[in-house]
Amino acid sequence: MQSIAPKVFIEDSFPGVTLGAISAPRGLIQIDAPPSNDDSRAWRASLMNVGAGADRLLVNLDSHPDRTLGARAMDCTIIAHERTAEVFRNRPTTFKAQGDETGANWEGIPGLGSVRWAPPEISFTESLTMHWGDNPIQLEHHAGPTSGALWVVLPVEKIVFVGDLVVKNQPPFLSHADLPAWIDGLKTLIGPEYKGYNIISGRGGSVQAQAVKTQLDIIKHIHERMEKLAAREAAPEATEKLVDGLLVHYKGPSAKQKHFAQRLRYGLLHYYIRHYQPSNHPQDE
């Protein structure tokens, strides 16, 4: 666990996503959970001595299984955007791990089996401000990676947790994305409002402004290519041709490249169908 400011922590050692925690006099605000229940319990135990008050709250930055599968094991109230809550209302009660298809991190974790989802108990539409101590904590809706994606903003400490808006050294998840909204969010992040902020990626921890600009270039490129495919009414399978060109941005051993290629292949295909042939694809996440 790494302290990035007084009473603000991140953890990047568990498979899945970068976790966050904010210790306040009222209690502990946790940001995302590892996909494995065992890791969720270990993370919860490691937070027992950070000097927080008695209350516990978990913020889901979006609905992706990598950050929500272990939420029940965190054993606390869960808050998310209303669109994320809606996704859970449309999901089966139980998640069953099967296959290696989407390129998500949970797919590499053995023995997950069946997991009962923990839907959010508190939701909001635009923003929500929490006063659990001297400094406010703001939850803000910023669609892009999913329709219900949100940021956790600490304006006094100048820290912002942005989830999958920026991912470090790996391709983005695209299947449930809104690319124009994603582009707008990245532009906001490198604008004057967040100048000097410590930006915490949901996959990779603290990132610099250059990483945000690189992500912006990649998302713009993907959107342009998708628009061109749609303009000539290409079949969804044509998105496969984009994978190799995108993989050059992500270096790693062959096993990781295979994993990244599957993530892009799945994401591009499902994004194209969802946005350009919506009658052929379910709309829930």
Tab-separated table of C-alpha atoms in Angstrom:
chain	number	residue	atom	x	y	z
A	1	MET	CA	0.000	0.000	0.000
A	2	GLN	CA	1.365	3.397	-1.037
A	3	SER	CA	0.529	6.710	0.618
A	4	ILE	CA	0.075	9.417	-2.042
A	5	ALA	CA	-1.066	12.141	0.395
A	6	PRO	CA	-1.903	12.306	4.096
A	7	LYS	CA	-4.630	9.690	4.687
A	8	VAL	CA	-4.894	8.814	0.954
A	9	PHE	CA	-3.612	5.440	-0.268
A	10	ILE	CA	-3.420	3.329	-3.413
A	11	GLU	CA	-2.685	-0.372	-3.885
A	12	ASP	CA	-1.554	-1.912	-7.175
A	13	SER	CA	-0.368	-5.372	-6.117
A	14	PHE	CA	-3.621	-7.311	-6.559
A	15	PRO	CA	-4.702	-8.679	-9.963
A	16	GLY	CA	-7.405	-6.474	-11.452
A	17	VAL	CA	-7.462	-2.747	-10.881
A	18	THR	CA	-5.605	-0.102	-8.884
A	19	LEU	CA	-7.397	0.316	-5.558
A	20	GLY	CA	-7.774	3.488	-3.528
A	21	ALA	CA	-8.600	4.333	0.079
A	22	ILE	CA	-9.280	7.599	1.887
A	23	SER	CA	-9.090	7.633	5.680
A	24	ALA	CA	-11.414	10.178	7.312
A	25	PRO	CA	-12.670	10.873	10.854
A	26	ARG	CA	-16.094	9.463	9.987
A	27	GLY	CA	-14.707	6.342	8.318
A	28	LEU	CA	-12.961	4.755	5.356
A	29	ILE	CA	-13.861	5.429	1.717
A	30	GLN	CA	-12.584	2.612	-0.490
A	31	ILE	CA	-12.285	2.916	-4.270
A	32	ASP	CA	-12.930	-0.323	-6.168
A	33	ALA	CA	-12.254	-3.906	-5.058
A	34	PRO	CA	-10.039	-6.722	-6.362
A	35	PRO	CA	-11.961	-9.340	-8.405
A	36	SER	CA	-10.964	-12.209	-6.109
A	37	ASN	CA	-12.915	-12.487	-2.852
A	38	ASP	CA	-9.778	-13.672	-1.047
A	39	ASP	CA	-7.886	-10.578	-2.235
A	40	SER	CA	-10.807	-8.359	-1.228
A	41	ARG	CA	-10.666	-9.735	2.290
A	42	ALA	CA	-6.878	-9.273	2.390
A	43	TRP	CA	-7.229	-5.672	1.192
A	44	ARG	CA	-9.911	-4.998	3.770
A	45	ALA	CA	-7.701	-6.400	6.518
A	46	SER	CA	-4.747	-4.240	5.439
A	47	LEU	CA	-6.895	-1.119	5.851
A	48	MET	CA	-7.790	-1.778	9.481
A	49	ASN	CA	-4.890	0.289	10.835
A	50	VAL	CA	-5.083	3.479	8.743
A	51	GLY	CA	-6.738	5.496	11.487
A	52	ALA	CA	-10.220	5.881	9.977
A	53	GLY	CA	-13.520	6.186	11.819
A	54	ALA	CA	-16.018	3.356	12.101
A	55	ASP	CA	-18.020	3.759	8.875
A	56	ARG	CA	-17.070	2.030	5.622
A	57	LEU	CA	-18.051	2.891	2.051
A	58	LEU	CA	-17.013	1.401	-1.302
A	59	VAL	CA	-17.087	3.469	-4.499
A	60	ASN	CA	-17.348	1.575	-7.808
A	61	LEU	CA	-15.775	3.718	-10.546
A	62	ASP	CA	-17.797	1.794	-13.142
A	63	SER	CA	-19.464	-1.586	-13.680
A	64	HIS	CA	-16.485	-3.587	-15.037
A	65	PRO	CA	-16.151	-7.036	-13.397
A	66	ASP	CA	-12.461	-6.412	-12.635
A	67	ARG	CA	-13.505	-3.782	-10.070
A	68	THR	CA	-16.911	-5.094	-8.954
A	69	LEU	CA	-16.595	-8.894	-8.611
A	70	GLY	CA	-15.017	-8.638	-5.144
A	71	ALA	CA	-17.310	-5.900	-3.867
A	72	ARG	CA	-19.463	-8.203	-1.731
A	73	ALA	CA	-16.406	-9.379	0.202
A	74	MET	CA	-15.652	-5.758	1.159
A	75	ASP	CA	-18.748	-6.004	3.390
A	76	CYS	CA	-19.827	-2.356	3.315
A	77	THR	CA	-22.213	0.083	1.667
A	78	ILE	CA	-21.567	0.530	-2.076
A	79	ILE	CA	-22.051	3.739	-4.045
A	80	ALA	CA	-21.928	4.174	-7.836
A	81	HIS	CA	-23.415	6.213	-10.641
A	82	GLU	CA	-27.074	5.543	-11.454
A	83	ARG	CA	-26.176	4.033	-14.837
A	84	THR	CA	-23.881	1.541	-13.085
A	85	ALA	CA	-26.700	0.681	-10.682
A	86	GLU	CA	-28.935	0.142	-13.708
A	87	VAL	CA	-26.409	-2.299	-15.171
A	88	PHE	CA	-26.590	-4.371	-12.002
A	89	ARG	CA	-30.379	-4.376	-12.130
A	90	ASN	CA	-30.135	-5.938	-15.598
A	91	ARG	CA	-27.517	-8.544	-14.683
A	92	PRO	CA	-28.239	-12.037	-13.362
A	93	THR	CA	-27.885	-12.229	-9.595
A	94	THR	CA	-24.864	-14.523	-9.847
A	95	PHE	CA	-21.746	-14.158	-11.973
A	96	LYS	CA	-20.355	-17.423	-13.369
A	97	ALA	CA	-16.732	-17.390	-14.506
A	98	GLN	CA	-16.491	-19.098	-17.868
A	99	GLY	CA	-14.021	-18.824	-20.711
A	100	ASP	CA	-11.336	-16.339	-21.681
A	101	GLU	CA	-13.090	-13.958	-24.015
A	102	THR	CA	-13.004	-10.249	-23.178
A	103	GLY	CA	-9.334	-9.752	-22.272
A	104	ALA	CA	-10.273	-8.727	-18.721
A	105	ASN	CA	-7.919	-9.374	-15.817
A	106	TRP	CA	-10.386	-11.520	-13.876
A	107	GLU	CA	-10.176	-14.139	-16.633
A	108	GLY	CA	-6.645	-15.002	-15.530
A	109	ILE	CA	-7.640	-15.675	-11.908
A	110	PRO	CA	-8.194	-19.408	-11.221
A	111	GLY	CA	-11.046	-20.728	-9.112
A	112	LEU	CA	-13.435	-17.771	-9.188
A	113	GLY	CA	-16.451	-20.018	-9.798
A	114	SER	CA	-19.812	-18.410	-9.094
A	115	VAL	CA	-19.911	-15.018	-7.386
A	116	ARG	CA	-22.970	-13.135	-6.156
A	117	TRP	CA	-22.950	-9.549	-7.371
A	118	ALA	CA	-23.196	-6.757	-4.803
A	119	PRO	CA	-25.303	-4.015	-6.440
A	120	PRO	CA	-24.807	-0.378	-5.363
A	121	GLU	CA	-27.059	0.723	-2.519
A	122	ILE	CA	-26.532	4.461	-3.130
A	123	SER	CA	-26.449	6.076	-6.572
A	124	PHE	CA	-26.439	9.562	-8.082
A	125	THR	CA	-26.827	11.132	-11.524
A	126	GLU	CA	-24.419	14.071	-11.920
A	127	SER	CA	-22.337	14.603	-8.790
A	128	LEU	CA	-22.221	13.936	-5.066
A	129	THR	CA	-20.072	15.585	-2.394
A	130	MET	CA	-19.124	13.752	0.778
A	131	HIS	CA	-18.084	15.497	3.999
A	132	TRP	CA	-16.474	12.793	6.115
A	133	GLY	CA	-13.745	15.067	7.445
A	134	ASP	CA	-12.318	18.540	6.996
A	135	ASN	CA	-11.813	18.172	3.229
A	136	PRO	CA	-14.621	17.380	0.749
A	137	ILE	CA	-14.614	14.317	-1.489
A	138	GLN	CA	-16.443	14.743	-4.789
A	139	LEU	CA	-17.901	12.002	-6.978
A	140	GLU	CA	-18.446	13.226	-10.543
A	141	HIS	CA	-20.045	11.486	-13.503
A	142	HIS	CA	-17.750	11.322	-16.537
A	143	ALA	CA	-19.040	8.847	-19.133
A	144	GLY	CA	-16.531	7.367	-21.545
A	145	PRO	CA	-15.217	3.879	-20.695
A	146	THR	CA	-18.809	3.076	-19.679
A	147	SER	CA	-21.996	5.111	-19.453
A	148	GLY	CA	-21.801	5.078	-15.646
A	149	ALA	CA	-18.108	5.857	-15.186
A	150	LEU	CA	-17.231	8.348	-12.438
A	151	TRP	CA	-14.237	10.123	-10.967
A	152	VAL	CA	-13.356	10.588	-7.293
A	153	VAL	CA	-11.968	14.099	-6.877
A	154	LEU	CA	-10.093	15.401	-3.832
A	155	PRO	CA	-9.875	19.146	-4.591
A	156	VAL	CA	-7.817	20.086	-1.515
A	157	GLU	CA	-5.243	17.309	-1.972
A	158	LYS	CA	-5.382	17.749	-5.782
A	159	ILE	CA	-5.918	14.067	-6.488
A	160	VAL	CA	-8.346	12.561	-8.983
A	161	PHE	CA	-9.149	8.860	-9.422
A	162	VAL	CA	-10.279	8.422	-13.042
A	163	GLY	CA	-10.777	4.660	-13.393
A	164	ASP	CA	-10.405	3.334	-16.940
A	165	LEU	CA	-10.406	6.782	-18.561
A	166	VAL	CA	-6.603	6.394	-18.651
A	167	VAL	CA	-4.969	2.964	-18.562
A	168	LYS	CA	-1.214	2.513	-18.245
A	169	ASN	CA	0.795	0.262	-20.587
A	170	GLN	CA	-2.251	-1.685	-21.757
A	171	PRO	CA	-5.093	-1.265	-24.247
A	172	PRO	CA	-8.417	0.235	-23.201
A	173	PHE	CA	-11.649	-1.673	-22.694
A	174	LEU	CA	-13.947	-0.624	-25.533
A	175	SER	CA	-17.029	-2.844	-25.625
A	176	HIS	CA	-19.215	-0.572	-23.454
A	177	ALA	CA	-17.495	2.706	-24.279
A	178	ASP	CA	-18.781	6.021	-25.571
A	179	LEU	CA	-15.740	7.231	-27.521
A	180	PRO	CA	-16.832	10.884	-28.034
A	181	ALA	CA	-17.547	11.169	-24.280
A	182	TRP	CA	-14.201	9.484	-23.562
A	183	ILE	CA	-12.424	12.066	-25.723
A	184	ASP	CA	-14.229	14.895	-23.894
A	185	GLY	CA	-13.204	13.456	-20.526
A	186	LEU	CA	-9.547	13.230	-21.516
A	187	LYS	CA	-9.615	16.816	-22.775
A	188	THR	CA	-11.101	17.915	-19.454
A	189	LEU	CA	-8.390	16.054	-17.557
A	190	ILE	CA	-5.549	17.842	-19.369
A	191	GLY	CA	-7.318	21.199	-19.163
A	192	PRO	CA	-6.803	24.000	-16.620
A	193	GLU	CA	-9.309	22.599	-14.099
A	194	TYR	CA	-7.028	19.642	-13.271
A	195	LYS	CA	-3.661	21.321	-13.724
A	196	GLY	CA	-1.288	20.115	-10.998
A	197	TYR	CA	-3.478	17.155	-9.992
A	198	ASN	CA	-2.103	13.703	-9.228
A	199	ILE	CA	-4.036	11.556	-11.711
A	200	ILE	CA	-4.681	7.990	-10.537
A	201	SER	CA	-5.444	5.511	-13.298
A	202	GLY	CA	-7.698	2.579	-12.455
A	203	ARG	CA	-5.093	0.356	-14.076
A	204	GLY	CA	-1.558	1.497	-13.344
A	205	GLY	CA	-1.680	4.017	-10.506
A	206	SER	CA	-0.293	7.540	-10.825
A	207	VAL	CA	0.109	8.772	-14.414
A	208	GLN	CA	1.593	11.900	-15.934
A	209	ALA	CA	-0.065	14.325	-18.347
A	210	GLN	CA	1.790	12.710	-21.261
A	211	ALA	CA	0.017	9.400	-20.590
A	212	VAL	CA	-3.316	11.231	-20.753
A	213	LYS	CA	-2.348	12.820	-24.077
A	214	THR	CA	-1.241	9.450	-25.453
A	215	GLN	CA	-4.559	7.912	-24.381
A	216	LEU	CA	-6.382	10.805	-26.067
A	217	ASP	CA	-4.522	10.198	-29.340
A	218	ILE	CA	-5.348	6.481	-29.242
A	219	ILE	CA	-9.046	6.979	-28.479
A	220	LYS	CA	-9.307	9.620	-31.224
A	221	HIS	CA	-7.655	7.230	-33.677
A	222	ILE	CA	-10.012	4.381	-32.754
A	223	HIS	CA	-13.046	6.644	-33.118
A	224	GLU	CA	-11.916	7.878	-36.539
A	225	ARG	CA	-11.363	4.331	-37.778
A	226	MET	CA	-14.746	3.214	-36.472
A	227	GLU	CA	-16.478	6.127	-38.192
A	228	LYS	CA	-14.785	5.234	-41.477
A	229	LEU	CA	-15.863	1.599	-41.203
A	230	ALA	CA	-19.424	2.670	-40.454
A	231	ALA	CA	-19.455	5.165	-43.354
A	232	ARG	CA	-18.782	2.374	-45.819
A	233	GLU	CA	-21.152	0.019	-44.011
A	234	ALA	CA	-18.398	-2.495	-43.271
A	235	ALA	CA	-19.246	-5.748	-41.541
A	236	PRO	CA	-18.419	-5.887	-37.805
A	237	GLU	CA	-15.701	-8.448	-38.531
A	238	ALA	CA	-13.737	-5.717	-40.340
A	239	THR	CA	-12.748	-4.334	-36.931
A	240	GLU	CA	-10.317	-7.266	-36.654
A	241	LYS	CA	-7.999	-5.443	-39.059
A	242	LEU	CA	-7.492	-2.637	-36.527
A	243	VAL	CA	-6.030	-4.880	-33.828
A	244	ASP	CA	-2.435	-5.232	-35.056
A	245	GLY	CA	-2.087	-1.490	-35.640
A	246	LEU	CA	-3.195	-0.761	-32.081
A	247	LEU	CA	-1.030	-3.461	-30.500
A	248	VAL	CA	2.167	-1.640	-31.498
A	249	HIS	CA	1.462	0.824	-28.641
A	250	TYR	CA	1.716	-1.957	-26.027
A	251	LYS	CA	4.946	-3.902	-25.560
A	252	GLY	CA	5.280	-7.124	-23.604
A	253	PRO	CA	5.863	-10.893	-23.771
A	254	SER	CA	3.894	-12.959	-26.267
A	255	ALA	CA	1.390	-14.211	-23.672
A	256	LYS	CA	0.541	-10.654	-22.689
A	257	GLN	CA	0.304	-9.591	-26.332
A	258	LYS	CA	-2.174	-12.402	-26.963
A	259	HIS	CA	-4.215	-11.229	-23.990
A	260	PHE	CA	-4.131	-7.607	-25.192
A	261	ALA	CA	-5.068	-8.644	-28.723
A	262	GLN	CA	-8.127	-10.482	-27.425
A	263	ARG	CA	-9.136	-7.437	-25.370
A	264	LEU	CA	-8.953	-5.223	-28.451
A	265	ARG	CA	-10.600	-7.791	-30.721
A	266	TYR	CA	-13.549	-8.216	-28.374
A	267	GLY	CA	-13.858	-4.527	-27.549
A	268	LEU	CA	-13.696	-3.240	-31.126
A	269	LEU	CA	-16.206	-5.791	-32.386
A	270	HIS	CA	-18.754	-5.155	-29.655
A	271	TYR	CA	-18.312	-1.387	-29.765
A	272	TYR	CA	-18.976	-1.391	-33.509
A	273	ILE	CA	-22.090	-3.548	-33.197
A	274	ARG	CA	-23.406	-1.590	-30.208
A	275	HIS	CA	-23.013	1.825	-31.833
A	276	TYR	CA	-23.523	1.157	-35.520
A	277	GLN	CA	-25.789	-1.912	-35.550
A	278	PRO	CA	-27.631	-1.551	-32.228
A	279	SER	CA	-30.524	-3.812	-33.247
A	280	ASN	CA	-28.045	-6.724	-33.225
A	281	HIS	CA	-26.642	-6.112	-29.752
A	282	PRO	CA	-28.133	-5.874	-26.258
A	283	GLN	CA	-27.857	-2.385	-24.789
A	284	ASP	CA	-27.140	-3.203	-21.164
A	285	GLU	CA	-23.584	-3.646	-19.909
